[in-house]
Amino acid sequence: MNISNSPFKPLTKEVTFSNCDKEPIHIIGKIQNHGVLITCKIDTLEINRCSKNTSVLFDKTTKEILGASMNTILNQKILDEVILAFSNKNIFYKEYEIKNIDVTIIVHKSDREYVFEFELNTIKLDSLAYQMRLTEIVFEINSINDLQERCNRTAAMVKEYFAYDRVMIYKFDAEWNGAIISEAKEPHLESWLGLHYPSTDIPQQARQLFLKQGVRIICDVHTEPLDIINHSKTKSVLDMSNSELRYVAPVHIEYLKNMRVNATLTAAIIIDNKLWGLIACHHYSPKFINYYQRLNCKFLTQVFATKIQLDKSNKIIEKLNQSSFIHARLIDQINTSQNIIKGLTQLQYTINDLTESFGAAIYLDQKIISIGDCPTENQILAIILQIKDLDYPNEYIYHTHQASHDLDILSITEKAAGICCCFLSPSKEDALIWFKPEKIQTIHWAGNPHKEILPDHTKKLSPRKSFAKWIEQQTGKSVPWQDYEIAEVEKFKNNLTDIITEREIKELNHKLKIAYKELESFSYSVSHDLRAPIRGIDGFANILKEEYYDTLDDFGKSSLNTIIESVNKMNTLIDDILEYSRLGRKSIQHKSFSLKSAIEEVLPNLKELYPNVQVTIQEELPMIIGDQNIFLLLLKNLIENAMKYSSKSQNPQVQIRHLEKNTFYIKDNGIGFDMKHKERIFDVFNRLVNDDEYNGSGIGLAIVKRIIDRHQGEIWVESKIDKGSTFYFSLNNYEKQ
Ligand code: ADP
């Protein structure tokens, strides 16, 4: 049924067996008869609906009232008070007298209407004494630490305070079935303590309304409800969720009648914004309590709920502290034993201690190791594989307390009615799993829960008539997993994943180091072994040149020259490769040395090669700390590149300077290059020039980079085609001169 479009129709005709849970009680359009309801538009105060009993308080017919302004029936002063109150509140109430009748005016907003409810207040109270008693009750609720005792005392005090025949504390379970956990009653009444009620007795929409309104009364199930009449212009349906006078679902009235109850008071016990339970009061004759008393009841229930919440939080903190301790010990055990499986399953503490499980298992590297009371390894594997394919809200953690119902597994409920499975990675290859055994419970239902609401022969809903004790053995369920257990599992998973990742990285690093070393020694020995045959070729080619050059024709001569040139190139290449791989193996000797002297040591040879290049070195350069011999290689390569690649420029210049702190640079005005190559020129064999134009092996900058890395420094370059390049390097260790 589309609520917003449909005008209200009497519920008894609307509700069917299939939509019972969706019965729209909040738009019921009827009130109980202990008051009058009138609504008016918020902007114009024009009355758009009223209950048909307005004549009880006003000398006007409903016809005269509908469409009139609210101030024709209510003092303007009160209306001003209401408007003012709604500037910062969403409820207004006031004691008032109309036609010598004590009335409580209660006003709330519903959509664009003020809803005025005039409750006929037939109760006279000594408000001071009443208030003092409330203070005492609240004090007592707060001072009792044991939950059961607190419930018992609260039920007894509520019974005495509001004078109902029976007061029950009703607690919901995870499936919204309820149980009476405490009761105070008149002696002649049969006890309902311990009885369970199926979730359908208080359907979902009724629970929603409890959450919204908190406290509700039904004064007499035997009086007829009163219709609310709409003004002809009013087409919308009134949302009565917050109405005090709202009538209830006919099915509920019938239910109460079947129980022989006349009047009720129900207060919602709300914890963490969820309905925890109800304080449910029954009376076996009509009974009204006024708005002031209901506010007191609301307050009292809030105190009761807050105390339970506090206890719950304390318990959670205590449990979390305990499991944090186990958590820390388990991580210690893994670290000291250097073995995840051993650390989690074989030492003083095991993962089975982390939750309130009876057995636990770890599934790592396709192996299952279990501790405590667990299904067999094959069964555990089957469970994990099945959970792996399920769709559930938390990506990594799945839990159930009724595995045989939620999963398709063989009957292993005895040991694994409760399962909490936690995958350690998105690939779901490894997992931790905890088990709780079945806990068989004997439930005393108030009547057969399987016949809770039945369609009679007219297909109209009618609640069950018998509330005689109906005993059921509940099987296949374990004690449910608590929030703190799941929170701890989640925290533990995160830590364990970090350990596993760290371990994997270490292992990979180790393997990489070995592979790298092998590669280095391979390239070293290959280069080394190549030297001898090349020397042979070089020797024989030179003998040929010296002894037989004149006997060769032109082709023979040029071929011989090419052989000698290629051999030279090959020699340089092999020297460079050897140098490069030696650098990876060599240990570094850190010592302080003068950078300037080092530059002056390499410069003379280079000047011979590139005599036209002018090199300027900054006068004062700091001492640096590093391996001097290796550093000579760095300077040689960088300065040689600068001279080589500027040697064909006009007026070639190279400058070597110290920038700030530990940064140095070598700048030339040579050919430069495109900056898109600024990274790859430091890799081996990445040349940006042709061999014919500039000789070289393409290893020089790779050697430079390796030297800088081994000194924990950094190197970078700025360059522009045809404008020159500047190579910067910075070192961590240097000394001011
Ligand atoms: P190469 O033996 O070729 O000089 P390097 O590893 O020293 O090998 O340098 C790699 C490449 O980087 C060179 O081939 C060259 O293209 C470019 N390069 C290096 N230094 C400079 C520079 N000062 N000016 C221009 N290009 C340079």
PDB file of N, CA and C in Angstrom, residues 19-79:
ATOM      1  N   ASN A  19       0.619  -8.703   4.998  1.00  0.00           N
ATOM      2  CA  ASN A  19       1.221  -7.388   5.252  1.00  0.00           C
ATOM      3  C   ASN A  19       1.141  -6.977   6.720  1.00  0.00           C
ATOM      4  N   CYS A  20       0.880  -7.940   7.579  1.00  0.00           N
ATOM      5  CA  CYS A  20       0.701  -7.642   8.997  1.00  0.00           C
ATOM      6  C   CYS A  20       1.842  -6.810   9.565  1.00  0.00           C
ATOM      7  N   ASP A  21       3.071  -7.163   9.161  1.00  0.00           N
ATOM      8  CA  ASP A  21       4.238  -6.485   9.718  1.00  0.00           C
ATOM      9  C   ASP A  21       4.355  -5.047   9.211  1.00  0.00           C
ATOM     10  N   LYS A  22       3.622  -4.756   8.103  1.00  0.00           N
ATOM     11  CA  LYS A  22       3.727  -3.409   7.533  1.00  0.00           C
ATOM     12  C   LYS A  22       2.494  -2.566   7.870  1.00  0.00           C
ATOM     13  N   GLU A  23       1.637  -3.093   8.754  1.00  0.00           N
ATOM     14  CA  GLU A  23       0.408  -2.399   9.109  1.00  0.00           C
ATOM     15  C   GLU A  23       0.712  -0.950   9.505  1.00  0.00           C
ATOM     16  N   PRO A  24       0.131   0.026   8.800  1.00  0.00           N
ATOM     17  CA  PRO A  24       0.545   1.424   9.024  1.00  0.00           C
ATOM     18  C   PRO A  24      -0.099   2.046  10.247  1.00  0.00           C
ATOM     19  N   ILE A  25       0.341   1.649  11.440  1.00  0.00           N
ATOM     20  CA  ILE A  25      -0.323   2.141  12.655  1.00  0.00           C
ATOM     21  C   ILE A  25      -0.168   3.653  12.791  1.00  0.00           C
ATOM     22  N   HIS A  26       0.940   4.196  12.275  1.00  0.00           N
ATOM     23  CA  HIS A  26       1.178   5.622  12.515  1.00  0.00           C
ATOM     24  C   HIS A  26       0.202   6.520  11.741  1.00  0.00           C
ATOM     25  N   ILE A  27      -0.515   5.965  10.745  1.00  0.00           N
ATOM     26  CA  ILE A  27      -1.516   6.801  10.065  1.00  0.00           C
ATOM     27  C   ILE A  27      -2.929   6.259  10.336  1.00  0.00           C
ATOM     28  N   ILE A  28      -3.091   5.758  11.537  1.00  0.00           N
ATOM     29  CA  ILE A  28      -4.335   5.063  11.869  1.00  0.00           C
ATOM     30  C   ILE A  28      -5.583   5.966  11.824  1.00  0.00           C
ATOM     31  N   GLY A  29      -5.415   7.292  12.039  1.00  0.00           N
ATOM     32  CA  GLY A  29      -6.542   8.224  11.905  1.00  0.00           C
ATOM     33  C   GLY A  29      -7.589   8.101  12.998  1.00  0.00           C
ATOM     34  N   LYS A  30      -7.224   7.550  14.138  1.00  0.00           N
ATOM     35  CA  LYS A  30      -8.189   7.386  15.241  1.00  0.00           C
ATOM     36  C   LYS A  30      -7.457   7.679  16.552  1.00  0.00           C
ATOM     37  N   ILE A  31      -8.239   8.124  17.528  1.00  0.00           N
ATOM     38  CA  ILE A  31      -7.620   8.335  18.846  1.00  0.00           C
ATOM     39  C   ILE A  31      -8.381   7.541  19.909  1.00  0.00           C
ATOM     40  N   GLN A  32      -7.720   7.433  21.079  1.00  0.00           N
ATOM     41  CA  GLN A  32      -8.404   6.850  22.228  1.00  0.00           C
ATOM     42  C   GLN A  32      -9.303   7.944  22.809  1.00  0.00           C
ATOM     43  N   ASN A  33     -10.213   7.588  23.654  1.00  0.00           N
ATOM     44  CA  ASN A  33     -11.213   8.592  24.010  1.00  0.00           C
ATOM     45  C   ASN A  33     -10.910   9.357  25.305  1.00  0.00           C
ATOM     46  N   HIS A  34      -9.659   9.379  25.757  1.00  0.00           N
ATOM     47  CA  HIS A  34      -9.382  10.175  26.964  1.00  0.00           C
ATOM     48  C   HIS A  34      -8.877  11.576  26.602  1.00  0.00           C
ATOM     49  N   GLY A  35      -9.168  12.023  25.398  1.00  0.00           N
ATOM     50  CA  GLY A  35      -8.763  13.375  25.020  1.00  0.00           C
ATOM     51  C   GLY A  35      -9.351  13.778  23.696  1.00  0.00           C
ATOM     52  N   VAL A  36      -9.002  15.002  23.276  1.00  0.00           N
ATOM     53  CA  VAL A  36      -9.500  15.561  22.020  1.00  0.00           C
ATOM     54  C   VAL A  36      -8.280  15.947  21.189  1.00  0.00           C
ATOM     55  N   LEU A  37      -8.361  15.701  19.881  1.00  0.00           N
ATOM     56  CA  LEU A  37      -7.226  16.067  19.024  1.00  0.00           C
ATOM     57  C   LEU A  37      -7.677  17.084  17.981  1.00  0.00           C
ATOM     58  N   ILE A  38      -6.916  18.142  17.841  1.00  0.00           N
ATOM     59  CA  ILE A  38      -7.214  19.153  16.813  1.00  0.00           C
ATOM     60  C   ILE A  38      -5.897  19.526  16.141  1.00  0.00           C
ATOM     61  N   THR A  39      -5.886  19.589  14.821  1.00  0.00           N
ATOM     62  CA  THR A  39      -4.649  20.028  14.161  1.00  0.00           C
ATOM     63  C   THR A  39      -4.930  21.305  13.373  1.00  0.00           C
ATOM     64  N   CYS A  40      -3.900  22.162  13.278  1.00  0.00           N
ATOM     65  CA  CYS A  40      -4.060  23.374  12.464  1.00  0.00           C
ATOM     66  C   CYS A  40      -2.790  23.615  11.665  1.00  0.00           C
ATOM     67  N   LYS A  41      -2.941  24.429  10.586  1.00  0.00           N
ATOM     68  CA  LYS A  41      -1.775  24.707   9.749  1.00  0.00           C
ATOM     69  C   LYS A  41      -0.789  25.570  10.521  1.00  0.00           C
ATOM     70  N   ILE A  42       0.500  25.303  10.367  1.00  0.00           N
ATOM     71  CA  ILE A  42       1.506  26.050  11.125  1.00  0.00           C
ATOM     72  C   ILE A  42       1.508  27.526  10.704  1.00  0.00           C
ATOM     73  N   ASP A  43       1.355  27.812   9.396  1.00  0.00           N
ATOM     74  CA  ASP A  43       1.478  29.217   8.962  1.00  0.00           C
ATOM     75  C   ASP A  43       0.212  30.043   9.246  1.00  0.00           C
ATOM     76  N   THR A  44      -0.996  29.467   9.047  1.00  0.00           N
ATOM     77  CA  THR A  44      -2.215  30.291   9.185  1.00  0.00           C
ATOM     78  C   THR A  44      -3.019  29.974  10.443  1.00  0.00           C
ATOM     79  N   LEU A  45      -2.669  28.926  11.133  1.00  0.00           N
ATOM     80  CA  LEU A  45      -3.402  28.427  12.315  1.00  0.00           C
ATOM     81  C   LEU A  45      -4.834  27.994  11.974  1.00  0.00           C
ATOM     82  N   GLU A  46      -5.105  27.769  10.699  1.00  0.00           N
ATOM     83  CA  GLU A  46      -6.434  27.315  10.279  1.00  0.00           C
ATOM     84  C   GLU A  46      -6.583  25.830  10.622  1.00  0.00           C
ATOM     85  N   ILE A  47      -7.716  25.493  11.252  1.00  0.00           N
ATOM     86  CA  ILE A  47      -7.908  24.108  11.721  1.00  0.00           C
ATOM     87  C   ILE A  47      -8.211  23.194  10.534  1.00  0.00           C
ATOM     88  N   ASN A  48      -7.436  22.111  10.378  1.00  0.00           N
ATOM     89  CA  ASN A  48      -7.708  21.227   9.238  1.00  0.00           C
ATOM     90  C   ASN A  48      -8.199  19.842   9.638  1.00  0.00           C
ATOM     91  N   ARG A  49      -8.096  19.475  10.915  1.00  0.00           N
ATOM     92  CA  ARG A  49      -8.733  18.222  11.335  1.00  0.00           C
ATOM     93  C   ARG A  49      -9.068  18.288  12.831  1.00  0.00           C
ATOM     94  N   CYS A  50     -10.052  17.466  13.221  1.00  0.00           N
ATOM     95  CA  CYS A  50     -10.337  17.358  14.650  1.00  0.00           C
ATOM     96  C   CYS A  50     -10.985  16.000  14.918  1.00  0.00           C
ATOM     97  N   SER A  51     -10.829  15.536  16.162  1.00  0.00           N
ATOM     98  CA  SER A  51     -11.477  14.271  16.504  1.00  0.00           C
ATOM     99  C   SER A  51     -12.966  14.555  16.683  1.00  0.00           C
ATOM    100  N   LYS A  52     -13.777  13.526  16.556  1.00  0.00           N
ATOM    101  CA  LYS A  52     -15.213  13.831  16.512  1.00  0.00           C
ATOM    102  C   LYS A  52     -15.820  14.154  17.884  1.00  0.00           C
ATOM    103  N   ASN A  53     -14.981  14.110  18.945  1.00  0.00           N
ATOM    104  CA  ASN A  53     -15.511  14.383  20.284  1.00  0.00           C
ATOM    105  C   ASN A  53     -15.196  15.800  20.773  1.00  0.00           C
ATOM    106  N   THR A  54     -15.014  16.775  19.874  1.00  0.00           N
ATOM    107  CA  THR A  54     -14.598  18.119  20.305  1.00  0.00           C
ATOM    108  C   THR A  54     -15.589  18.750  21.279  1.00  0.00           C
ATOM    109  N   SER A  55     -16.875  18.334  21.187  1.00  0.00           N
ATOM    110  CA  SER A  55     -17.892  18.956  22.039  1.00  0.00           C
ATOM    111  C   SER A  55     -17.627  18.714  23.526  1.00  0.00           C
ATOM    112  N   VAL A  56     -16.766  17.731  23.843  1.00  0.00           N
ATOM    113  CA  VAL A  56     -16.436  17.479  25.253  1.00  0.00           C
ATOM    114  C   VAL A  56     -15.826  18.742  25.857  1.00  0.00           C
ATOM    115  N   LEU A  57     -15.039  19.471  25.066  1.00  0.00           N
ATOM    116  CA  LEU A  57     -14.350  20.639  25.602  1.00  0.00           C
ATOM    117  C   LEU A  57     -14.814  21.958  25.003  1.00  0.00           C
ATOM    118  N   PHE A  58     -15.337  21.919  23.792  1.00  0.00           N
ATOM    119  CA  PHE A  58     -15.665  23.180  23.115  1.00  0.00           C
ATOM    120  C   PHE A  58     -17.145  23.212  22.729  1.00  0.00           C
ATOM    121  N   ASP A  59     -17.743  24.451  22.820  1.00  0.00           N
ATOM    122  CA  ASP A  59     -19.163  24.572  22.502  1.00  0.00           C
ATOM    123  C   ASP A  59     -19.364  24.759  21.001  1.00  0.00           C
ATOM    124  N   LYS A  60     -18.726  23.972  20.225  1.00  0.00           N
ATOM    125  CA  LYS A  60     -18.848  24.106  18.776  1.00  0.00           C
ATOM    126  C   LYS A  60     -18.917  22.714  18.172  1.00  0.00           C
ATOM    127  N   THR A  61     -19.632  22.628  17.077  1.00  0.00           N
ATOM    128  CA  THR A  61     -19.678  21.333  16.387  1.00  0.00           C
ATOM    129  C   THR A  61     -18.384  21.176  15.596  1.00  0.00           C
ATOM    130  N   THR A  62     -18.103  19.956  15.192  1.00  0.00           N
ATOM    131  CA  THR A  62     -16.867  19.738  14.405  1.00  0.00           C
ATOM    132  C   THR A  62     -16.940  20.531  13.109  1.00  0.00           C
ATOM    133  N   LYS A  63     -18.135  20.663  12.565  1.00  0.00           N
ATOM    134  CA  LYS A  63     -18.322  21.410  11.319  1.00  0.00           C
ATOM    135  C   LYS A  63     -17.889  22.859  11.508  1.00  0.00           C
ATOM    136  N   GLU A  64     -18.298  23.448  12.683  1.00  0.00           N
ATOM    137  CA  GLU A  64     -17.944  24.853  12.946  1.00  0.00           C
ATOM    138  C   GLU A  64     -16.440  25.011  13.202  1.00  0.00           C
ATOM    139  N   ILE A  65     -15.877  23.982  13.805  1.00  0.00           N
ATOM    140  CA  ILE A  65     -14.437  24.062  14.149  1.00  0.00           C
ATOM    141  C   ILE A  65     -13.563  23.944  12.905  1.00  0.00           C
ATOM    142  N   LEU A  66     -13.851  22.991  12.041  1.00  0.00           N
ATOM    143  CA  LEU A  66     -12.999  22.750  10.861  1.00  0.00           C
ATOM    144  C   LEU A  66     -13.014  23.987   9.960  1.00  0.00           C
ATOM    145  N   GLY A  67     -11.839  24.478   9.605  1.00  0.00           N
ATOM    146  CA  GLY A  67     -11.713  25.650   8.735  1.00  0.00           C
ATOM    147  C   GLY A  67     -11.603  26.944   9.521  1.00  0.00           C
ATOM    148  N   ALA A  68     -12.031  26.930  10.820  1.00  0.00           N
ATOM    149  CA  ALA A  68     -11.907  28.147  11.639  1.00  0.00           C
ATOM    150  C   ALA A  68     -10.456  28.321  12.082  1.00  0.00           C
ATOM    151  N   SER A  69     -10.170  29.493  12.653  1.00  0.00           N
ATOM    152  CA  SER A  69      -8.803  29.694  13.152  1.00  0.00           C
ATOM    153  C   SER A  69      -8.701  29.078  14.546  1.00  0.00           C
ATOM    154  N   MET A  70      -7.517  28.667  14.880  1.00  0.00           N
ATOM    155  CA  MET A  70      -7.290  28.021  16.180  1.00  0.00           C
ATOM    156  C   MET A  70      -7.640  28.974  17.321  1.00  0.00           C
ATOM    157  N   ASN A  71      -7.483  30.322  17.051  1.00  0.00           N
ATOM    158  CA  ASN A  71      -7.750  31.245  18.166  1.00  0.00           C
ATOM    159  C   ASN A  71      -9.246  31.433  18.445  1.00  0.00           C
ATOM    160  N   THR A  72     -10.117  30.795  17.648  1.00  0.00           N
ATOM    161  CA  THR A  72     -11.543  30.844  17.984  1.00  0.00           C
ATOM    162  C   THR A  72     -11.880  29.844  19.089  1.00  0.00           C
ATOM    163  N   ILE A  73     -10.982  28.900  19.306  1.00  0.00           N
ATOM    164  CA  ILE A  73     -11.265  27.935  20.389  1.00  0.00           C
ATOM    165  C   ILE A  73     -10.220  27.995  21.503  1.00  0.00           C
ATOM    166  N   LEU A  74      -9.102  28.641  21.237  1.00  0.00           N
ATOM    167  CA  LEU A  74      -8.051  28.654  22.269  1.00  0.00           C
ATOM    168  C   LEU A  74      -7.512  30.073  22.408  1.00  0.00           C
ATOM    169  N   ASN A  75      -7.373  30.477  23.660  1.00  0.00           N
ATOM    170  CA  ASN A  75      -6.833  31.775  24.016  1.00  0.00           C
ATOM    171  C   ASN A  75      -5.575  32.117  23.190  1.00  0.00           C
ATOM    172  N   GLN A  76      -5.534  33.363  22.633  1.00  0.00           N
ATOM    173  CA  GLN A  76      -4.393  33.770  21.797  1.00  0.00           C
ATOM    174  C   GLN A  76      -3.080  33.712  22.589  1.00  0.00           C
ATOM    175  N   LYS A  77      -3.197  33.982  23.931  1.00  0.00           N
ATOM    176  CA  LYS A  77      -1.987  33.976  24.766  1.00  0.00           C
ATOM    177  C   LYS A  77      -1.306  32.594  24.707  1.00  0.00           C
ATOM    178  N   ILE A  78      -2.149  31.551  24.786  1.00  0.00           N
ATOM    179  CA  ILE A  78      -1.591  30.185  24.743  1.00  0.00           C
ATOM    180  C   ILE A  78      -0.986  29.916  23.369  1.00  0.00           C
ATOM    181  N   LEU A  79      -1.688  30.379  22.340  1.00  0.00           N
ATOM    182  CA  LEU A  79      -1.163  30.144  20.989  1.00  0.00           C
ATOM    183  C   LEU A  79       0.202  30.824  20.827  1.00  0.00           C
TER     184      LEU A  79
END
